[in-house]
Coordinates of C-alpha atoms in Angstrom, one line a residue:
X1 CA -16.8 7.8 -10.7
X2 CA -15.7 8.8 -14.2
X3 CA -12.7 7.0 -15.5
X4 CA -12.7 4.0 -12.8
X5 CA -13.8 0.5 -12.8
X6 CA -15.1 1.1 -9.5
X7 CA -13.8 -1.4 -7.1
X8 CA -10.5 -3.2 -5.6
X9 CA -10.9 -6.9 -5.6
X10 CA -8.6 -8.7 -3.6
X11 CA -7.8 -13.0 -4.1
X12 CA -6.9 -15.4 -1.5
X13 CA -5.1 -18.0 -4.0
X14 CA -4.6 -20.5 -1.4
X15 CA -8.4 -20.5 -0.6
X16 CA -9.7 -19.2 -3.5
X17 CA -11.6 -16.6 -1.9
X18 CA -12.6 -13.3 -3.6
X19 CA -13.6 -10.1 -1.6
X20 CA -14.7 -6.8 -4.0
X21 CA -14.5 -3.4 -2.2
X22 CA -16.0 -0.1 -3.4
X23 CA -13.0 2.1 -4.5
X24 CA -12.8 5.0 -1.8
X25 CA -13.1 8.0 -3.9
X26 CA -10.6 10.3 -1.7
X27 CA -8.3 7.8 -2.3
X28 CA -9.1 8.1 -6.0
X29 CA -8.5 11.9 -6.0
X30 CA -5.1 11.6 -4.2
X31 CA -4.0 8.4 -6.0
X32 CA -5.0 8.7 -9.4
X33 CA -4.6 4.7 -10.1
X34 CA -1.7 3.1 -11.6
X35 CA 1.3 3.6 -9.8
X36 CA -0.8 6.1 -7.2
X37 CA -2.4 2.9 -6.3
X38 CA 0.6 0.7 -6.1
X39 CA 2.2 2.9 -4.1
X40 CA -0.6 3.1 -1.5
X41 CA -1.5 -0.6 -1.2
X42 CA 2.2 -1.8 -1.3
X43 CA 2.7 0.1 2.0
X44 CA -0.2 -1.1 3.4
X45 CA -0.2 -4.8 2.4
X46 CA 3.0 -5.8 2.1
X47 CA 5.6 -6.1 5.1
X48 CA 9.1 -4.4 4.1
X49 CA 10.8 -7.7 5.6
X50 CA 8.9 -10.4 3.5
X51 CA 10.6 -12.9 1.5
X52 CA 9.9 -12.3 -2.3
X53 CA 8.6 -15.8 -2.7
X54 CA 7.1 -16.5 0.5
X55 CA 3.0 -16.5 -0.1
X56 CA 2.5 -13.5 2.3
X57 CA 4.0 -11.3 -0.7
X58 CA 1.2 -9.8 -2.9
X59 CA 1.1 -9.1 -6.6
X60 CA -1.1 -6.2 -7.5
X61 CA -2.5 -5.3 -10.8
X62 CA -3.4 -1.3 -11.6
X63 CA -4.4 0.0 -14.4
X64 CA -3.2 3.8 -15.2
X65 CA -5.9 6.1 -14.8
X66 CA -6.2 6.7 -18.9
X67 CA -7.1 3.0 -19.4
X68 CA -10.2 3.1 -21.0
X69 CA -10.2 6.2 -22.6
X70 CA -9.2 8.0 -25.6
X71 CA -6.1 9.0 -24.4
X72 CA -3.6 7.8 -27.4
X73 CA -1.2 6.8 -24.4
X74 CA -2.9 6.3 -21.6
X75 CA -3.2 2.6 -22.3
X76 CA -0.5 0.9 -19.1
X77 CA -1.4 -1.0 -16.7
X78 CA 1.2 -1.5 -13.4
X79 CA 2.7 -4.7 -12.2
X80 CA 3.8 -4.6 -8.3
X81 CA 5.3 -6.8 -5.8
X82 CA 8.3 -7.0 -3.8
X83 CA 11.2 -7.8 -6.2
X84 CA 12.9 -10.9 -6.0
X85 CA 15.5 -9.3 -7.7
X86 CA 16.6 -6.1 -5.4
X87 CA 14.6 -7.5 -2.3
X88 CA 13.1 -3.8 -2.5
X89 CA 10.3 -2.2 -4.4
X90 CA 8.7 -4.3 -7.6
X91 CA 7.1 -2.1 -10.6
X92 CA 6.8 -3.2 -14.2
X93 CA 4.6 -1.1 -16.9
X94 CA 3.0 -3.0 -20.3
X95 CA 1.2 -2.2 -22.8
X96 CA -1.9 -4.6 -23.9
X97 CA -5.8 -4.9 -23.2
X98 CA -5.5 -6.7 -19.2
X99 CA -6.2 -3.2 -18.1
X100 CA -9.0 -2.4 -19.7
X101 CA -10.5 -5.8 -19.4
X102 CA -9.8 -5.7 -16.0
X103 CA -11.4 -1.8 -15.8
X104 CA -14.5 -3.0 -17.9
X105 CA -15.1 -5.8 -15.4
X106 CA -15.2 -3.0 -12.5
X107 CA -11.9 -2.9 -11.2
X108 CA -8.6 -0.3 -10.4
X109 CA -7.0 -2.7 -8.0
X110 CA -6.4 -6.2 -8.2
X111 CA -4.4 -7.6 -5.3
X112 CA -3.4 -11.2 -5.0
X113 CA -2.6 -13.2 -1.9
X114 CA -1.7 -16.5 -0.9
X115 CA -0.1 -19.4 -3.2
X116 CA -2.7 -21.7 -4.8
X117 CA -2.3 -25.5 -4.2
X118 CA -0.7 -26.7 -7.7
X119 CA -0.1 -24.6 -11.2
X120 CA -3.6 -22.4 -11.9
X121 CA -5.0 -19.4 -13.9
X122 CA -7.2 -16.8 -12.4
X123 CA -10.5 -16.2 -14.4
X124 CA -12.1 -12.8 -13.3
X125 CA -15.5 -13.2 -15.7
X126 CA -17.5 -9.3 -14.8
X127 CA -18.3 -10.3 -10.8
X128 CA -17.1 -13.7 -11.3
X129 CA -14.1 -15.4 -10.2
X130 CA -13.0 -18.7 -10.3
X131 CA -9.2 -20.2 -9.8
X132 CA -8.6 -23.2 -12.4
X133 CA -6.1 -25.5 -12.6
X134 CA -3.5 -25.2 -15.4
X135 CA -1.2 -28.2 -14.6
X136 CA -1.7 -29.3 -18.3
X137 CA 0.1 -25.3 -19.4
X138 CA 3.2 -26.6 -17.4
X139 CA 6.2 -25.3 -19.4
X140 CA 3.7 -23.6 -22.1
X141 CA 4.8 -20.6 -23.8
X142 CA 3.2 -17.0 -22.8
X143 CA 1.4 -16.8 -26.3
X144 CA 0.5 -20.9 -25.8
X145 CA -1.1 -20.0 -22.5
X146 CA -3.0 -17.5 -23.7
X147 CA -4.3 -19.4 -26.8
X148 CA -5.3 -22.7 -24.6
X149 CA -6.9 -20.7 -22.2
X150 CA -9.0 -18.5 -24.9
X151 CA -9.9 -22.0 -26.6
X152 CA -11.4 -22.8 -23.1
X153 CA -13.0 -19.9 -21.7
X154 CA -13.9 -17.7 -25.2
X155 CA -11.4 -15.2 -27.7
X156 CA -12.4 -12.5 -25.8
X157 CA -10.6 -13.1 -23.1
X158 CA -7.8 -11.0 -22.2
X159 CA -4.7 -13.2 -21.0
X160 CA -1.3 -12.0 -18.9
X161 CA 0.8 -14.5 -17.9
X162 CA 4.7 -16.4 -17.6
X163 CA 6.4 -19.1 -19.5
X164 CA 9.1 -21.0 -18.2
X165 CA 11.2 -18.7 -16.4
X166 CA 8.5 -17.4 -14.2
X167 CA 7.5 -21.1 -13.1
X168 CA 11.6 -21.7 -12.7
X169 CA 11.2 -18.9 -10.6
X170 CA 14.2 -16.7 -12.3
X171 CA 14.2 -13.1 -10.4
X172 CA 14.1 -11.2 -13.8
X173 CA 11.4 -13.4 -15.3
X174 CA 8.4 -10.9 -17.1
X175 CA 4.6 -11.5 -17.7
X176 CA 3.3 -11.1 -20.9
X177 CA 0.2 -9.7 -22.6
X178 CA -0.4 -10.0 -26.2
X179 CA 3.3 -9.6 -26.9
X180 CA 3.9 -6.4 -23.8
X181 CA 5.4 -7.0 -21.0
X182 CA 6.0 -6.3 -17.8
X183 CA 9.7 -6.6 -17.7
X184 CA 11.5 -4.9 -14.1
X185 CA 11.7 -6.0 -11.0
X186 CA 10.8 -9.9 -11.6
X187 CA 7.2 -9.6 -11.1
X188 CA 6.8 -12.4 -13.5
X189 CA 8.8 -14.9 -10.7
X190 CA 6.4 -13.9 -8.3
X191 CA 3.9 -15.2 -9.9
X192 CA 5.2 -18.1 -10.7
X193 CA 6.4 -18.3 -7.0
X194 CA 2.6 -18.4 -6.1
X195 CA 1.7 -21.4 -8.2
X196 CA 0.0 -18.5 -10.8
X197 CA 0.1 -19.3 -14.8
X198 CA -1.7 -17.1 -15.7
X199 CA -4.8 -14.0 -15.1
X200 CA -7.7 -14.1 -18.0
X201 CA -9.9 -11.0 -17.3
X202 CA -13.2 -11.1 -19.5
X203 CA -15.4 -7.3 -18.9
X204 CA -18.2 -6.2 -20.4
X205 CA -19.1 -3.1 -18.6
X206 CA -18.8 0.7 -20.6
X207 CA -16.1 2.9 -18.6
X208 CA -17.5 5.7 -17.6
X209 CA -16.0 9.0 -18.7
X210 CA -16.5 12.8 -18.0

């Protein structure tokens, strides 16, 4: 399809398991992407009465549906979870490259699951995904985190992730991507809640466009 990655891939963090679906193109043409997506896999993944923090609460990544283009503003990628801060829906919007990294490496949908075992960074490498530890980021700064992990994995790397107040689990804590963030609801706790430092999304693939 033009303008889309192409798939929804969807992380266990507590077993590390990845599963890659095709993107259902109805579901394209009724949801767009972005906040079209959140809105339809929010309802469908995440119960209404779950704690915030408890690991059965997902964070989803979406890139708008302009990601990837030359759109001069179509360049946002959508943050969602349940909020730890109204107990109700979780949306933040930033600016920065994690969408069209993660659009160039195939996918509209990211959806994470689950709480890995102790501190760790996703690594989404085109088909590849791997869950590494980043004990030795505890503490780190956003921009530290995303220069240690570019010194280990390569400067083309695209990195969002939390500092301190998202480990410490504060209910407005953001995530950050090259100095954006996604700042509403305390999306940036929920990841922190799930043991998450950090996502580092390297694609190489051309985005198809009309």
């Amino acid at each position: 399809m033009n303008g889309y990655g192409g798939s929804v891939l969807t992380v266990d963090l507590t077993t590390g398991e990845g599963v890659k679906k095709p993107l259902d193109e109805k579901l394209a043409a009724r949801y767009l992407g972005g906040c079209g997506f959140g809105a339809y896999f929010m309802n469908r993944v995440v119960d209404a009465k779950v704690d915030a923090f408890s690991p059965d609460n997902a964070l989803m990544v979406a890139p708008g549906l302009f990601v990837g283009t030359a759109d001069p503003t179509g360049g946002k990628t959508s943050f969602f979870s349940k909020s730890p801060l109204t107990g109700g829906w979780g949306e933040g919007v930033m600016g920065g490259r994690i969408g069209l990294s993660l659009k160039q490496a195939g996918y509209d949908m990211l959806i994470l699951t689950g709480k890995a075992q102790k501190l760790s960074y996703l690594l989404i490498n085109d088909n590849e995904v791997a869950i590494k530890s980043a004990e030795h980021l505890q503490g780190a700064t956003t921009r530290d985190t995303a220069d240690a992990i570019k010194e280990d994995e390569g400067k083309d790397v695209i990195v969002a992730g939390i500092g301190m107040a998202g480990e410490k689990l504060v209910r407005f804590a953001v995530i950050d991507c090259e100095d954006r963030q996604s700042g509403r609801g305390g999306i940036g706790a929920v990841m922190g809640s799930k043991n998450l430092k950090a996502i580092a999304v390297r694609g190489t693939h051309d985005i198809p466009v009309a």
